[in-house]
PDB file of C-alpha atoms in Angstrom:
ATOM      1  CA  UNK F  15     -16.121   6.123 -15.073  1.00 48.00           C
ATOM      2  CA  UNK F  16     -13.483   7.847 -17.230  1.00 49.00           C
ATOM      3  CA  UNK F  17     -11.463   4.922 -18.919  1.00 49.00           C
ATOM      4  CA  UNK F  18     -10.243   6.682 -22.024  1.00 48.00           C
ATOM      5  CA  UNK F  19      -6.531   6.138 -22.873  1.00 44.00           C
ATOM      6  CA  UNK F  20      -4.261   9.014 -23.126  1.00 46.00           C
ATOM      7  CA  UNK F  21      -2.636   8.349 -26.402  1.00 47.00           C
ATOM      8  CA  UNK F  22      -0.886  11.539 -27.127  1.00 45.00           C
ATOM      9  CA  UNK F  23       2.500   9.691 -27.984  1.00 46.00           C
ATOM     10  CA  UNK F  24       4.720  11.769 -25.958  1.00 47.00           C
ATOM     11  CA  UNK F  25       8.154  10.698 -26.479  1.00 47.00           C
ATOM     12  CA  UNK F  26      10.858  11.507 -23.637  1.00 49.00           C
ATOM     13  CA  UNK F  27      14.304  11.425 -24.436  1.00 50.00           C
ATOM     14  CA  UNK F  28      16.917  11.023 -21.627  1.00 50.00           C
ATOM     15  CA  UNK F  29      19.104  13.886 -21.055  1.00 51.00           C
ATOM     16  CA  UNK F  30      22.181  14.584 -18.714  1.00 51.00           C
ATOM     17  CA  UNK F  31      20.061  15.951 -16.106  1.00 56.00           C
ATOM     18  CA  UNK F  32      17.635  13.222 -15.619  1.00 57.00           C
ATOM     19  CA  UNK F  33      18.360   9.441 -15.401  1.00 58.00           C
ATOM     20  CA  UNK F  34      16.449   6.632 -16.802  1.00 55.00           C
ATOM     21  CA  UNK F  35      14.955   5.773 -13.546  1.00 55.00           C
ATOM     22  CA  UNK F  36      13.549   9.380 -13.096  1.00 59.00           C
ATOM     23  CA  UNK F  37      12.202   9.313 -16.663  1.00 47.00           C
ATOM     24  CA  UNK F  38      10.390   5.930 -16.158  1.00 54.00           C
ATOM     25  CA  UNK F  39       8.983   7.531 -12.799  1.00 55.00           C
ATOM     26  CA  UNK F  40       7.979  10.695 -14.888  1.00 54.00           C
ATOM     27  CA  UNK F  41       6.398   8.726 -17.594  1.00 49.00           C
ATOM     28  CA  UNK F  42       4.284   6.443 -14.995  1.00 54.00           C
ATOM     29  CA  UNK F  43       3.082   9.930 -13.462  1.00 56.00           C
ATOM     30  CA  UNK F  44       1.789  11.107 -16.775  1.00 58.00           C
ATOM     31  CA  UNK F  45       0.171   7.838 -18.146  1.00 72.00           C
ATOM     32  CA  UNK F  46      -3.504   7.603 -17.246  1.00 76.00           C
ATOM     33  CA  UNK F  47      -6.330   5.622 -18.706  1.00 72.00           C
ATOM     34  CA  UNK F  48      -6.835   2.112 -19.732  1.00 74.00           C
ATOM     35  CA  UNK F  49      -4.062  -0.275 -20.447  1.00 73.00           C
ATOM     36  CA  UNK F  50      -6.223  -2.744 -22.304  1.00 72.00           C
ATOM     37  CA  UNK F  51      -4.791  -4.188 -25.624  1.00 74.00           C
ATOM     38  CA  UNK F  52      -5.510  -2.168 -28.699  1.00 77.00           C
ATOM     39  CA  UNK F  53      -7.797  -4.795 -30.060  1.00 76.00           C
ATOM     40  CA  UNK F  54     -10.107  -4.605 -27.024  1.00 74.00           C
ATOM     41  CA  UNK F  55      -9.915  -0.923 -27.171  1.00 74.00           C
ATOM     42  CA  UNK F  56     -11.276  -0.891 -30.607  1.00 80.00           C
ATOM     43  CA  UNK F  57     -14.458  -2.303 -30.079  1.00 80.00           C
ATOM     44  CA  UNK F  58     -16.642  -0.378 -27.545  1.00 83.00           C
ATOM     45  CA  UNK F  59     -18.744  -3.438 -26.487  1.00 86.00           C
ATOM     46  CA  UNK F  60     -15.752  -5.589 -25.931  1.00 85.00           C
ATOM     47  CA  UNK F  61     -13.777  -2.760 -23.946  1.00 83.00           C
ATOM     48  CA  UNK F  62     -16.718  -2.188 -21.745  1.00 87.00           C
ATOM     49  CA  UNK F  63     -16.709  -6.138 -21.068  1.00 88.00           C
ATOM     50  CA  UNK F  64     -13.020  -5.728 -20.258  1.00 85.00           C
ATOM     51  CA  UNK F  65     -13.841  -3.060 -17.800  1.00 87.00           C
ATOM     52  CA  UNK F  66     -16.617  -4.893 -16.096  1.00 91.00           C
ATOM     53  CA  UNK F  67     -14.178  -7.941 -15.913  1.00 91.00           C
ATOM     54  CA  UNK F  68     -11.366  -6.069 -14.318  1.00 90.00           C
ATOM     55  CA  UNK F  69     -13.663  -4.285 -11.855  1.00 92.00           C
ATOM     56  CA  UNK F  70     -15.034  -7.723 -10.896  1.00 94.00           C
ATOM     57  CA  UNK F  71     -11.561  -9.426 -10.391  1.00 94.00           C
ATOM     58  CA  UNK F  72     -10.462  -6.271  -8.633  1.00 93.00           C
ATOM     59  CA  UNK F  73     -13.393  -6.191  -6.234  1.00 93.00           C
ATOM     60  CA  UNK F  74     -13.041  -9.879  -5.485  1.00 95.00           C
ATOM     61  CA  UNK F  75      -9.395  -9.246  -4.502  1.00 94.00           C
ATOM     62  CA  UNK F  76     -10.208  -6.163  -2.431  1.00 92.00           C
ATOM     63  CA  UNK F  77     -13.039  -7.841  -0.566  1.00 94.00           C
ATOM     64  CA  UNK F  78     -10.715 -10.814   0.088  1.00 94.00           C
ATOM     65  CA  UNK F  79      -8.275  -8.305   1.524  1.00 92.00           C
ATOM     66  CA  UNK F  80     -10.600  -6.814   3.647  1.00 93.00           C
ATOM     67  CA  UNK F  81     -11.562 -10.039   4.970  1.00 94.00           C
ATOM     68  CA  UNK F  82      -7.954 -10.719   5.632  1.00 93.00           C
ATOM     69  CA  UNK F  83      -7.954  -7.288   8.016  1.00 91.00           C
ATOM     70  CA  UNK F  84      -9.659  -9.500  10.374  1.00 91.00           C
ATOM     71  CA  UNK F  85      -8.652 -12.980   9.573  1.00 89.00           C
ATOM     72  CA  UNK F  86      -5.074 -14.256   9.104  1.00 88.00           C
ATOM     73  CA  UNK F  87      -3.380 -12.985   6.051  1.00 86.00           C
ATOM     74  CA  UNK F  88      -1.819  -9.872   4.599  1.00 89.00           C
ATOM     75  CA  UNK F  89      -4.834  -7.692   4.290  1.00 86.00           C
ATOM     76  CA  UNK F  90      -3.283  -4.418   3.171  1.00 87.00           C
ATOM     77  CA  UNK F  91      -1.036  -6.196   0.686  1.00 90.00           C
ATOM     78  CA  UNK F  92      -4.121  -7.761  -0.821  1.00 92.00           C
ATOM     79  CA  UNK F  93      -5.994  -4.608  -1.010  1.00 91.00           C
ATOM     80  CA  UNK F  94      -3.406  -2.704  -2.643  1.00 89.00           C
ATOM     81  CA  UNK F  95      -3.138  -5.821  -4.916  1.00 91.00           C
ATOM     82  CA  UNK F  96      -6.690  -5.234  -5.715  1.00 92.00           C
ATOM     83  CA  UNK F  97      -6.312  -1.592  -6.357  1.00 90.00           C
ATOM     84  CA  UNK F  98      -3.413  -2.355  -8.819  1.00 90.00           C
ATOM     85  CA  UNK F  99      -5.730  -4.518 -10.790  1.00 91.00           C
ATOM     86  CA  UNK F 100      -8.230  -1.560 -10.897  1.00 91.00           C
ATOM     87  CA  UNK F 101      -5.508   0.733 -11.814  1.00 88.00           C
ATOM     88  CA  UNK F 102      -4.755  -1.054 -15.033  1.00 87.00           C
ATOM     89  CA  UNK F 103      -8.389   0.088 -16.271  1.00 85.00           C
ATOM     90  CA  UNK F 104      -9.571   3.020 -14.181  1.00 86.00           C
ATOM     91  CA  UNK F 105      -8.163   6.465 -13.846  1.00 88.00           C
ATOM     92  CA  UNK F 106      -9.451   6.906 -10.170  1.00 89.00           C
ATOM     93  CA  UNK F 107      -7.563   3.751  -8.843  1.00 88.00           C
ATOM     94  CA  UNK F 108      -4.388   5.036 -10.682  1.00 88.00           C
ATOM     95  CA  UNK F 109      -4.981   8.487  -8.999  1.00 90.00           C
ATOM     96  CA  UNK F 110      -5.348   6.655  -5.602  1.00 89.00           C
ATOM     97  CA  UNK F 111      -2.396   4.341  -5.988  1.00 88.00           C
ATOM     98  CA  UNK F 112      -0.252   7.471  -6.957  1.00 90.00           C
ATOM     99  CA  UNK F 113      -1.439   9.297  -3.754  1.00 90.00           C
ATOM    100  CA  UNK F 114      -0.779   6.055  -1.560  1.00 87.00           C
ATOM    101  CA  UNK F 115       2.865   5.614  -3.143  1.00 87.00           C
ATOM    102  CA  UNK F 116       3.609   9.349  -2.502  1.00 91.00           C
ATOM    103  CA  UNK F 117       2.533   8.930   1.259  1.00 91.00           C
ATOM    104  CA  UNK F 118       4.137   5.783   1.577  1.00 87.00           C
ATOM    105  CA  UNK F 119       7.491   7.200   0.037  1.00 90.00           C
ATOM    106  CA  UNK F 120       6.900  10.228   2.585  1.00 90.00           C
ATOM    107  CA  UNK F 121       6.606   8.237   5.573  1.00 86.00           C
ATOM    108  CA  UNK F 122       9.539   5.953   4.592  1.00 86.00           C
ATOM    109  CA  UNK F 123      11.824   9.136   4.265  1.00 87.00           C
ATOM    110  CA  UNK F 124      10.758  10.400   7.411  1.00 83.00           C
ATOM    111  CA  UNK F 125      11.462   7.116   9.304  1.00 79.00           C
ATOM    112  CA  UNK F 126      14.855   7.026   7.811  1.00 83.00           C
ATOM    113  CA  UNK F 127      15.527  10.444   9.416  1.00 85.00           C
ATOM    114  CA  UNK F 128      18.278   9.869  11.916  1.00 87.00           C
ATOM    115  CA  UNK F 129      16.453  11.845  14.774  1.00 88.00           C
ATOM    116  CA  UNK F 130      13.193   9.800  13.999  1.00 84.00           C
ATOM    117  CA  UNK F 131      15.244   6.532  14.134  1.00 86.00           C
ATOM    118  CA  UNK F 132      17.077   7.485  17.446  1.00 90.00           C
ATOM    119  CA  UNK F 133      13.748   8.387  19.111  1.00 91.00           C
ATOM    120  CA  UNK F 134      11.984   5.129  17.896  1.00 88.00           C
ATOM    121  CA  UNK F 135      14.967   3.099  19.162  1.00 92.00           C
ATOM    122  CA  UNK F 136      15.007   4.724  22.511  1.00 95.00           C
ATOM    123  CA  UNK F 137      11.106   4.534  22.976  1.00 96.00           C
ATOM    124  CA  UNK F 138      11.363   0.639  22.026  1.00 96.00           C
ATOM    125  CA  UNK F 139      14.077   0.245  24.517  1.00 97.00           C
ATOM    126  CA  UNK F 140      12.376   1.990  27.185  1.00 97.00           C
ATOM    127  CA  UNK F 141       8.970  -0.038  26.505  1.00 97.00           C
ATOM    128  CA  UNK F 142      10.973  -3.404  26.608  1.00 97.00           C
ATOM    129  CA  UNK F 143      12.652  -2.520  29.917  1.00 98.00           C
ATOM    130  CA  UNK F 144       9.177  -1.536  31.458  1.00 98.00           C
ATOM    131  CA  UNK F 145       7.636  -4.992  30.021  1.00 97.00           C
ATOM    132  CA  UNK F 146      10.588  -6.897  31.411  1.00 97.00           C
ATOM    133  CA  UNK F 147      10.184  -5.495  34.839  1.00 97.00           C
ATOM    134  CA  UNK F 148       6.495  -6.032  34.855  1.00 96.00           C
ATOM    135  CA  UNK F 149       7.180  -9.715  33.980  1.00 94.00           C
ATOM    136  CA  UNK F 150       9.890  -9.993  36.571  1.00 94.00           C
ATOM    137  CA  UNK F 151       7.551  -8.620  39.216  1.00 93.00           C
ATOM    138  CA  UNK F 152       4.954 -10.962  38.123  1.00 89.00           C
ATOM    139  CA  UNK F 153       7.388 -13.972  38.284  1.00 90.00           C
ATOM    140  CA  UNK F 154       8.648 -12.800  41.762  1.00 89.00           C
ATOM    141  CA  UNK F 155       5.070 -12.654  43.100  1.00 87.00           C
ATOM    142  CA  UNK F 156       3.387 -15.588  41.677  1.00 81.00           C
ATOM    143  CA  UNK F 157       5.872 -17.624  39.761  1.00 83.00           C
ATOM    144  CA  UNK F 158       5.058 -19.622  36.760  1.00 82.00           C
ATOM    145  CA  UNK F 159       1.343 -19.841  37.641  1.00 75.00           C
ATOM    146  CA  UNK F 160      -0.903 -18.605  35.077  1.00 74.00           C
ATOM    147  CA  UNK F 161      -3.168 -15.701  36.006  1.00 72.00           C
ATOM    148  CA  UNK F 162      -6.347 -17.487  35.541  1.00 76.00           C
ATOM    149  CA  UNK F 163      -5.086 -20.109  38.126  1.00 73.00           C
ATOM    150  CA  UNK F 164      -4.094 -17.588  40.615  1.00 67.00           C
ATOM    151  CA  UNK F 165      -6.011 -17.790  44.024  1.00 70.00           C
ATOM    152  CA  UNK F 166      -6.387 -14.516  45.715  1.00 61.00           C
TER     153      UNK F 166
END
């Protein structure tokens, strides 16, 4: 586990070409490593204890999210929350979250494409029409009788 902090002290000055939001995103892309307070990083024993604590809390949240995938609850949201907890201390979790954020952004951009939106609207409309026709046929044939009470 590599949890060393990247303390190069890079200073980025806003320029006319880049907005403050872009600079923040750029800085967030570069920062890898532990985000533990300085007094914790100064002691090896305290830092390892901190990492174990962060790992255990993150693991508990990820396991709860995995349980919510089959139980009621926001499973994926909780799993990503656990990954965010891990990302405060572990480089591998930071890299996973960067990759996930990049893929989600790409998917959102693709979904906002007018051609894709038009296709999705057409497919949804066709699906709803098919379901409405099937429900209509069922009601015409059997009325409001539930399927398990139909005598054939």
